[in-house]
């Protein structure tokens, strides 16, 4: 349990820092577009792109015992 807490604190801190940098970039682009540059645009676009990632990426299914059953011709069933 102590290891989980020791790992969780830096992960949460990193998430807050990265989230803060993203909001800084987005607000700078919206409020001061003439003063913002390529860095702000890249950070804002990158954060937006990462927000789409969980919708389109799923974990691969592991091989189960049912998927390794042999067919009648001796070839393993891939599905």
PDB file of C-alpha atoms in Angstrom:
ATOM      1  CA  UNK A   1       0.000   0.000   0.000  1.00  0.00           C
ATOM      2  CA  UNK A   2       2.871   2.385   0.739  1.00  0.00           C
ATOM      3  CA  UNK A   3       4.352   1.876  -2.724  1.00  0.00           C
ATOM      4  CA  UNK A   4       1.056   2.782  -4.378  1.00  0.00           C
ATOM      5  CA  UNK A   5       0.916   6.049  -2.424  1.00  0.00           C
ATOM      6  CA  UNK A   6       4.559   6.800  -3.183  1.00  0.00           C
ATOM      7  CA  UNK A   7       3.917   6.411  -6.904  1.00  0.00           C
ATOM      8  CA  UNK A   8       0.567   8.177  -6.892  1.00  0.00           C
ATOM      9  CA  UNK A   9       1.847  11.493  -5.527  1.00  0.00           C
ATOM     10  CA  UNK A  10       4.359  12.184  -8.350  1.00  0.00           C
ATOM     11  CA  UNK A  11       1.852  11.058 -10.991  1.00  0.00           C
ATOM     12  CA  UNK A  12      -0.800  13.426  -9.657  1.00  0.00           C
ATOM     13  CA  UNK A  13       1.752  16.243  -9.415  1.00  0.00           C
ATOM     14  CA  UNK A  14       2.865  15.635 -13.005  1.00  0.00           C
ATOM     15  CA  UNK A  15      -0.756  15.633 -14.150  1.00  0.00           C
ATOM     16  CA  UNK A  16      -1.403  18.946 -12.426  1.00  0.00           C
ATOM     17  CA  UNK A  17       1.699  20.533 -13.960  1.00  0.00           C
ATOM     18  CA  UNK A  18       0.893  19.293 -17.471  1.00  0.00           C
ATOM     19  CA  UNK A  19      -2.766  20.286 -17.097  1.00  0.00           C
ATOM     20  CA  UNK A  20      -1.739  23.730 -15.880  1.00  0.00           C
ATOM     21  CA  UNK A  21       0.598  24.172 -18.847  1.00  0.00           C
ATOM     22  CA  UNK A  22      -2.210  23.181 -21.225  1.00  0.00           C
ATOM     23  CA  UNK A  23      -4.660  25.642 -19.690  1.00  0.00           C
ATOM     24  CA  UNK A  24      -2.005  28.364 -19.753  1.00  0.00           C
ATOM     25  CA  UNK A  25      -1.441  27.749 -23.467  1.00  0.00           C
ATOM     26  CA  UNK A  26      -5.155  27.679 -24.311  1.00  0.00           C
ATOM     27  CA  UNK A  27      -5.956  30.828 -22.332  1.00  0.00           C
ATOM     28  CA  UNK A  28      -2.978  32.632 -23.846  1.00  0.00           C
ATOM     29  CA  UNK A  29      -4.162  31.681 -27.338  1.00  0.00           C
ATOM     30  CA  UNK A  30      -7.710  32.856 -26.603  1.00  0.00           C
ATOM     31  CA  UNK A  31      -6.964  36.021 -24.644  1.00  0.00           C
ATOM     32  CA  UNK A  32      -3.764  37.236 -26.339  1.00  0.00           C
ATOM     33  CA  UNK A  33      -3.564  35.655 -29.799  1.00  0.00           C
ATOM     34  CA  UNK A  34      -1.203  38.346 -31.119  1.00  0.00           C
ATOM     35  CA  UNK A  35       1.377  37.581 -28.404  1.00  0.00           C
ATOM     36  CA  UNK A  36       1.163  33.791 -28.405  1.00  0.00           C
ATOM     37  CA  UNK A  37       3.522  31.728 -30.475  1.00  0.00           C
ATOM     38  CA  UNK A  38       4.198  28.271 -31.805  1.00  0.00           C
ATOM     39  CA  UNK A  39       4.893  26.795 -28.363  1.00  0.00           C
ATOM     40  CA  UNK A  40       1.442  27.685 -27.078  1.00  0.00           C
ATOM     41  CA  UNK A  41      -0.160  26.359 -30.232  1.00  0.00           C
ATOM     42  CA  UNK A  42       1.750  23.086 -30.037  1.00  0.00           C
ATOM     43  CA  UNK A  43       0.909  22.570 -26.356  1.00  0.00           C
ATOM     44  CA  UNK A  44      -2.780  23.343 -26.914  1.00  0.00           C
ATOM     45  CA  UNK A  45      -3.056  21.137 -30.008  1.00  0.00           C
ATOM     46  CA  UNK A  46      -1.133  18.308 -28.355  1.00  0.00           C
ATOM     47  CA  UNK A  47      -3.324  18.334 -25.271  1.00  0.00           C
ATOM     48  CA  UNK A  48      -6.458  18.370 -27.384  1.00  0.00           C
ATOM     49  CA  UNK A  49      -5.160  15.466 -29.442  1.00  0.00           C
ATOM     50  CA  UNK A  50      -4.401  13.465 -26.307  1.00  0.00           C
ATOM     51  CA  UNK A  51      -7.939  14.032 -25.090  1.00  0.00           C
ATOM     52  CA  UNK A  52      -9.207  12.100 -28.106  1.00  0.00           C
ATOM     53  CA  UNK A  53      -6.885   9.153 -27.532  1.00  0.00           C
ATOM     54  CA  UNK A  54      -8.928   7.185 -24.954  1.00  0.00           C
ATOM     55  CA  UNK A  55     -11.959   7.249 -27.241  1.00  0.00           C
ATOM     56  CA  UNK A  56     -10.160   5.604 -30.139  1.00  0.00           C
ATOM     57  CA  UNK A  57      -7.658   3.320 -28.406  1.00  0.00           C
ATOM     58  CA  UNK A  58      -8.601   0.221 -26.474  1.00  0.00           C
ATOM     59  CA  UNK A  59      -6.522  -2.452 -24.822  1.00  0.00           C
ATOM     60  CA  UNK A  60      -5.832  -5.573 -26.844  1.00  0.00           C
ATOM     61  CA  UNK A  61      -7.718  -8.640 -25.745  1.00  0.00           C
ATOM     62  CA  UNK A  62      -5.543 -11.342 -24.298  1.00  0.00           C
ATOM     63  CA  UNK A  63      -5.472 -14.891 -25.592  1.00  0.00           C
ATOM     64  CA  UNK A  64      -8.034 -16.978 -23.771  1.00  0.00           C
ATOM     65  CA  UNK A  65      -8.420 -20.689 -23.521  1.00  0.00           C
ATOM     66  CA  UNK A  66     -11.482 -20.572 -25.776  1.00  0.00           C
ATOM     67  CA  UNK A  67      -9.531 -18.781 -28.505  1.00  0.00           C
ATOM     68  CA  UNK A  68      -6.883 -21.519 -28.497  1.00  0.00           C
ATOM     69  CA  UNK A  69      -9.323 -24.366 -29.132  1.00  0.00           C
ATOM     70  CA  UNK A  70      -8.475 -26.578 -32.060  1.00  0.00           C
ATOM     71  CA  UNK A  71     -10.794 -26.830 -35.003  1.00  0.00           C
ATOM     72  CA  UNK A  72     -11.638 -30.170 -36.518  1.00  0.00           C
ATOM     73  CA  UNK A  73      -8.923 -29.751 -39.199  1.00  0.00           C
ATOM     74  CA  UNK A  74      -6.189 -29.319 -36.553  1.00  0.00           C
ATOM     75  CA  UNK A  75      -5.647 -25.562 -37.019  1.00  0.00           C
ATOM     76  CA  UNK A  76      -6.085 -23.324 -33.986  1.00  0.00           C
ATOM     77  CA  UNK A  77      -9.056 -20.990 -34.190  1.00  0.00           C
ATOM     78  CA  UNK A  78      -7.827 -17.356 -34.325  1.00  0.00           C
ATOM     79  CA  UNK A  79     -11.059 -15.783 -33.099  1.00  0.00           C
TER      80      UNK A  79
END
